[in-house]
Amino acid sequence: MIAVKDLTFSYGRDKQALHGLDFTVEDGEIFGFLGPNGSGKSTTQKILTGILKGHGGRVSLFGQDISAAHTRAFFQKIGVLFEFPYLYANLSVIDNLKYFSSFYPKAQIRGIEEVLTELEFKPDFLKKPVSSYSKGMRQRASMARALISNPRLLFLDEPTSGLDPSGAVLFRKIIEKERQKGTTVFLTTHNMLDADLLCDRVAFISNGKIMALDTPKNLKEQNSNHRVVIDYLYQGLREEKTLEAPELAAGLPFAHDEIISIHSQEPTLEDMFIKYTGRGLS
């Protein structure tokens, strides 16, 4: 679906933003592109969506070089959720969706009511101007804009930003539903929980270079210390022991009356990001 080879980009003589990126995104994959501010992830996404021109190397979407992709039909297969809502503030969500739907073939468009129902949009706000919406409501409206065209390739930039926990869970379910339909998703985010729960693979980018690329599970397992912490009760006292995971094969090697909890010492995805890039996500 996406193939990137030796991608470079410079904003000026001394402002090279990307230094030879190489990666692919398979059909139907959710691919996480993670990096701190200023790492090059927004630049990469702008190139992939055709917003930013003048890159070096090769970028192809749907098997076609994006430098030669000038047709409306090419870009009609792409849906984008920008980090900052791109909506007409004086129009309602319904009028926004009617307007943006006009850029696509009628046979491709999803029903406006269907999309807004899926996003659990509050009925009282359907005809109110976007300027009156909360940040979470604007995010729902922006996601509706991205989904209305039933895209084959979906670019999501910080999709759960501004949402409460139930809204974030809803968005993750919708993204997973898109994957099940066969939609390819390119996800840029600071939210490591989103990346861990949703992504088939993640790439860590820092200073315009990809520092690691693998599944979240592999990245964590490869860097695990393979220890577990066990909380338990014995003779009325609460105790804690740390064991090497292989020690558990023969059963618990200590006396106990009740096991309270067992926790692995596996690192988090954010731990891995810091390990490979030396930087936090902020």
Short mmCIF file of C-alpha atoms in Angstrom, two decimals:
data_model
loop_
_atom_site.label_atom_id
_atom_site.label_comp_id
_atom_site.label_asym_id
_atom_site.label_seq_id
_atom_site.Cartn_x
_atom_site.Cartn_y
_atom_site.Cartn_z
CA MET A 1 0.00 0.00 0.00
CA ILE A 2 2.81 2.43 0.96
CA ALA A 3 6.46 2.03 -0.06
CA VAL A 4 9.08 4.58 1.02
CA LYS A 5 12.67 4.33 -0.14
CA ASP A 6 15.52 6.68 0.86
CA LEU A 7 13.10 9.53 1.63
CA THR A 8 14.79 12.87 2.26
CA PHE A 9 13.46 16.37 2.70
CA SER A 10 15.01 19.72 3.52
CA TYR A 11 13.41 23.03 4.51
CA GLY A 12 16.59 24.85 3.57
CA ARG A 13 20.33 24.46 3.22
CA ASP A 14 20.87 23.73 6.92
CA LYS A 15 17.41 22.38 7.79
CA GLN A 16 17.29 18.80 6.60
CA ALA A 17 14.22 17.20 8.20
CA LEU A 18 14.39 13.64 6.83
CA HIS A 19 17.53 11.54 6.34
CA GLY A 20 16.83 8.59 4.05
CA LEU A 21 13.74 6.88 5.51
CA ASP A 22 12.93 3.33 4.39
CA PHE A 23 9.69 1.53 5.30
CA THR A 24 6.63 -0.16 3.83
CA VAL A 25 3.02 -0.40 4.98
CA GLU A 26 1.05 -3.47 3.91
CA ASP A 27 -2.57 -3.56 2.77
CA GLY A 28 -4.92 -3.67 5.75
CA GLU A 29 -2.17 -2.87 8.26
CA ILE A 30 -2.33 -0.33 11.06
CA PHE A 31 1.12 1.24 11.03
CA GLY A 32 2.20 3.50 13.88
CA PHE A 33 4.63 6.33 13.17
CA LEU A 34 5.85 7.61 16.52
CA GLY A 35 8.16 10.44 17.40
CA PRO A 36 8.57 13.53 19.56
CA ASN A 37 7.82 17.02 18.28
CA GLY A 38 10.29 18.04 15.61
CA SER A 39 11.28 14.46 14.78
CA GLY A 40 10.04 14.52 11.18
CA LYS A 41 6.80 12.57 11.51
CA SER A 42 4.54 15.44 10.41
CA THR A 43 6.83 16.18 7.48
CA THR A 44 6.64 12.53 6.44
CA GLN A 45 2.86 12.45 6.66
CA LYS A 46 2.55 15.66 4.62
CA ILE A 47 4.70 14.09 1.90
CA LEU A 48 2.66 10.88 1.92
CA THR A 49 -0.61 12.79 1.60
CA GLY A 50 0.68 14.95 -1.24
CA ILE A 51 0.62 18.21 0.75
CA LEU A 52 4.39 18.71 0.75
CA LYS A 53 6.37 18.56 -2.50
CA GLY A 54 10.06 18.52 -3.33
CA HIS A 55 11.19 15.40 -1.48
CA GLY A 56 14.10 13.18 -2.42
CA GLY A 57 13.90 9.41 -2.77
CA ARG A 58 10.82 7.47 -3.79
CA VAL A 59 7.33 7.35 -2.28
CA SER A 60 4.56 5.23 -3.77
CA LEU A 61 0.95 4.73 -2.72
CA PHE A 62 -1.29 2.10 -4.33
CA GLY A 63 1.75 1.13 -6.44
CA GLN A 64 2.00 4.60 -7.99
CA ASP A 65 4.76 7.16 -7.44
CA ILE A 66 3.22 10.08 -5.56
CA SER A 67 5.33 12.56 -7.54
CA ALA A 68 3.37 11.55 -10.66
CA ALA A 69 -0.01 11.32 -8.91
CA HIS A 70 -1.98 14.34 -10.03
CA THR A 71 -5.42 12.87 -10.61
CA ARG A 72 -8.45 13.41 -8.42
CA ALA A 73 -9.17 9.67 -8.50
CA PHE A 74 -5.83 8.97 -6.79
CA PHE A 75 -6.47 11.29 -3.84
CA GLN A 76 -10.13 10.24 -3.56
CA LYS A 77 -8.88 6.93 -2.16
CA ILE A 78 -7.27 8.71 0.81
CA GLY A 79 -8.91 9.94 4.04
CA VAL A 80 -7.12 12.25 6.47
CA LEU A 81 -7.76 13.25 10.07
CA PHE A 82 -5.55 16.24 10.80
CA GLU A 83 -4.28 16.98 14.30
CA PHE A 84 -6.06 20.34 14.18
CA PRO A 85 -9.67 20.11 12.92
CA TYR A 86 -10.09 21.20 9.30
CA LEU A 87 -13.76 22.19 9.35
CA TYR A 88 -15.82 25.25 8.49
CA ALA A 89 -16.62 26.68 11.92
CA ASN A 90 -19.75 28.54 10.82
CA LEU A 91 -21.31 25.36 9.38
CA SER A 92 -22.84 22.42 11.22
CA VAL A 93 -21.28 18.98 11.07
CA ILE A 94 -23.98 17.90 8.62
CA ASP A 95 -23.30 20.83 6.29
CA ASN A 96 -19.54 20.25 6.55
CA LEU A 97 -20.00 16.61 5.57
CA LYS A 98 -22.33 17.48 2.69
CA TYR A 99 -19.73 19.92 1.38
CA PHE A 100 -16.75 17.56 1.67
CA SER A 101 -18.80 14.69 0.22
CA SER A 102 -19.22 16.70 -2.98
CA PHE A 103 -15.54 16.06 -3.84
CA TYR A 104 -16.10 12.28 -4.19
CA PRO A 105 -18.15 10.00 -6.45
CA LYS A 106 -21.63 9.43 -5.02
CA ALA A 107 -21.12 5.65 -5.10
CA GLN A 108 -18.13 6.01 -2.78
CA ILE A 109 -19.79 8.16 -0.10
CA ARG A 110 -21.12 6.68 3.14
CA GLY A 111 -24.38 7.90 4.62
CA ILE A 112 -23.90 10.96 6.81
CA GLU A 113 -26.36 9.71 9.42
CA GLU A 114 -24.65 6.30 9.47
CA VAL A 115 -21.20 7.80 10.12
CA LEU A 116 -22.39 10.20 12.81
CA THR A 117 -24.33 7.44 14.56
CA GLU A 118 -21.20 5.27 14.58
CA LEU A 119 -19.29 8.16 16.16
CA GLU A 120 -22.05 8.60 18.79
CA PHE A 121 -22.46 12.23 17.79
CA LYS A 122 -24.85 14.09 20.10
CA PRO A 123 -28.13 14.73 18.23
CA ASP A 124 -28.53 18.18 19.81
CA PHE A 125 -25.40 19.38 17.99
CA LEU A 126 -26.12 18.04 14.50
CA LYS A 127 -27.37 21.39 13.20
CA LYS A 128 -25.36 23.72 15.43
CA PRO A 129 -22.22 25.44 14.06
CA VAL A 130 -18.91 23.71 14.68
CA SER A 131 -17.74 26.84 16.53
CA SER A 132 -20.06 25.82 19.40
CA TYR A 133 -18.54 22.33 19.75
CA SER A 134 -16.21 21.14 22.47
CA LYS A 135 -12.78 19.83 21.45
CA GLY A 136 -14.04 16.25 21.70
CA MET A 137 -17.06 17.01 19.51
CA ARG A 138 -14.83 18.67 16.92
CA GLN A 139 -12.65 15.57 16.93
CA ARG A 140 -15.71 13.43 16.21
CA ALA A 141 -16.69 15.77 13.37
CA SER A 142 -13.15 15.57 11.96
CA MET A 143 -13.19 11.78 12.11
CA ALA A 144 -16.55 11.80 10.30
CA ARG A 145 -14.96 13.93 7.58
CA ALA A 146 -12.14 11.39 7.20
CA LEU A 147 -14.50 8.40 7.07
CA ILE A 148 -17.30 9.82 4.90
CA SER A 149 -15.49 8.97 1.67
CA ASN A 150 -14.94 5.31 2.63
CA PRO A 151 -11.16 5.59 1.99
CA ARG A 152 -8.83 2.71 1.19
CA LEU A 153 -5.97 4.48 3.00
CA LEU A 154 -6.58 6.45 6.18
CA PHE A 155 -4.08 8.89 7.70
CA LEU A 156 -4.84 9.62 11.35
CA ASP A 157 -2.89 12.31 13.20
CA GLU A 158 -3.48 12.16 16.99
CA PRO A 159 -6.98 10.66 16.55
CA THR A 160 -7.86 10.45 20.26
CA SER A 161 -6.62 13.95 21.15
CA GLY A 162 -9.23 15.86 23.14
CA LEU A 163 -11.41 12.81 23.81
CA ASP A 164 -12.47 11.55 27.21
CA PRO A 165 -11.64 7.89 28.04
CA SER A 166 -14.95 6.56 26.65
CA GLY A 167 -14.45 8.56 23.46
CA ALA A 168 -10.92 7.20 23.07
CA VAL A 169 -12.22 3.63 23.45
CA LEU A 170 -14.89 4.34 20.81
CA PHE A 171 -12.32 5.70 18.36
CA ARG A 172 -10.09 2.65 18.85
CA LYS A 173 -13.06 0.40 18.09
CA ILE A 174 -13.82 2.40 14.93
CA ILE A 175 -10.18 2.22 13.78
CA GLU A 176 -10.16 -1.53 14.38
CA LYS A 177 -13.42 -1.82 12.42
CA GLU A 178 -11.78 0.02 9.51
CA ARG A 179 -8.93 -2.48 9.57
CA GLN A 180 -11.41 -5.36 9.44
CA LYS A 181 -12.91 -3.76 6.31
CA GLY A 182 -9.44 -3.86 4.72
CA THR A 183 -8.60 -0.18 5.19
CA THR A 184 -4.91 0.60 5.65
CA VAL A 185 -4.24 3.01 8.52
CA PHE A 186 -1.17 5.22 8.97
CA LEU A 187 -1.28 6.44 12.56
CA THR A 188 0.84 9.23 14.03
CA THR A 189 0.40 9.76 17.75
CA HIS A 190 1.96 10.62 21.09
CA ASN A 191 -0.46 8.23 22.78
CA MET A 192 1.50 5.07 23.43
CA LEU A 193 -1.59 3.19 24.62
CA ASP A 194 -3.24 3.79 21.23
CA ALA A 195 -0.12 2.59 19.46
CA ASP A 196 0.26 -0.51 21.64
CA LEU A 197 -3.39 -1.56 21.37
CA LEU A 198 -3.94 -0.79 17.68
CA CYS A 199 -0.75 -1.07 15.66
CA ASP A 200 0.50 -4.15 13.84
CA ARG A 201 3.91 -2.48 13.61
CA VAL A 202 5.42 0.77 14.81
CA ALA A 203 8.32 2.88 13.62
CA PHE A 204 10.21 5.15 16.01
CA ILE A 205 11.52 8.29 14.33
CA SER A 206 13.92 10.79 15.85
CA ASN A 207 15.88 13.60 14.19
CA GLY A 208 14.61 12.55 10.79
CA LYS A 209 15.80 8.93 11.08
CA ILE A 210 13.97 5.69 11.84
CA MET A 211 15.55 4.25 14.97
CA ALA A 212 13.50 1.04 15.26
CA LEU A 213 10.70 -0.71 13.38
CA ASP A 214 8.90 -3.84 14.58
CA THR A 215 5.72 -5.05 16.24
CA PRO A 216 5.04 -3.56 19.70
CA LYS A 217 5.17 -7.08 21.15
CA ASN A 218 8.57 -7.88 19.65
CA LEU A 219 10.07 -4.56 20.72
CA LYS A 220 9.03 -5.15 24.32
CA GLU A 221 9.95 -8.84 24.45
CA GLN A 222 13.39 -8.27 22.94
CA ASN A 223 14.16 -5.79 25.70
CA SER A 224 12.51 -7.60 28.60
CA ASN A 225 14.52 -8.69 31.64
CA HIS A 226 12.25 -11.78 31.83
CA ARG A 227 11.42 -11.25 35.48
CA VAL A 228 8.10 -11.36 37.31
CA VAL A 229 7.05 -9.77 40.59
CA ILE A 230 4.71 -11.87 42.74
CA ASP A 231 2.64 -10.45 45.59
CA TYR A 232 1.35 -13.10 48.00
CA LEU A 233 0.11 -13.81 51.52
CA TYR A 234 1.88 -16.20 53.88
CA GLN A 235 0.91 -16.74 57.50
CA GLY A 236 -1.11 -13.54 57.53
CA LEU A 237 1.66 -11.35 56.11
CA ARG A 238 1.84 -9.79 52.64
CA GLU A 239 5.11 -10.57 50.86
CA GLU A 240 6.70 -9.80 47.48
CA LYS A 241 9.26 -11.80 45.47
CA THR A 242 10.95 -11.14 42.15
CA LEU A 243 11.77 -14.25 40.12
CA GLU A 244 13.37 -15.05 36.80
CA ALA A 245 10.55 -16.22 34.49
CA PRO A 246 12.11 -19.69 33.84
CA GLU A 247 11.96 -20.40 37.59
CA LEU A 248 8.17 -20.61 37.33
CA ALA A 249 8.33 -23.69 35.08
CA ALA A 250 8.53 -25.99 38.10
CA GLY A 251 5.96 -24.04 40.12
CA LEU A 252 6.36 -21.34 42.75
CA PRO A 253 9.61 -22.02 44.70
CA PHE A 254 8.43 -20.52 47.99
CA ALA A 255 5.77 -21.16 50.62
CA HIS A 256 2.56 -19.16 50.25
CA ASP A 257 -1.07 -19.24 51.30
CA GLU A 258 -2.58 -17.00 48.61
CA ILE A 259 -1.31 -15.35 45.40
CA ILE A 260 -2.50 -11.75 45.17
CA SER A 261 -0.95 -10.70 41.85
CA ILE A 262 1.74 -11.54 39.31
CA HIS A 263 3.28 -8.75 37.23
CA SER A 264 5.83 -9.14 34.45
CA GLN A 265 8.75 -6.74 34.30
CA GLU A 266 8.26 -6.27 30.56
CA PRO A 267 9.05 -2.69 29.51
CA THR A 268 6.35 -0.43 28.10
CA LEU A 269 6.31 0.81 24.54
CA GLU A 270 7.25 4.26 25.81
CA ASP A 271 10.26 2.71 27.59
CA MET A 272 11.29 1.30 24.22
CA PHE A 273 10.86 4.61 22.49
CA ILE A 274 13.14 6.33 25.00
CA LYS A 275 15.68 3.49 24.73
CA TYR A 276 15.93 3.73 20.93
CA THR A 277 15.69 7.50 20.53
CA GLY A 278 16.99 8.86 23.83
CA ARG A 279 14.02 11.22 23.94
CA GLY A 280 10.52 11.35 25.41
CA LEU A 281 7.45 11.82 23.26
CA SER A 282 6.76 15.41 24.29
#
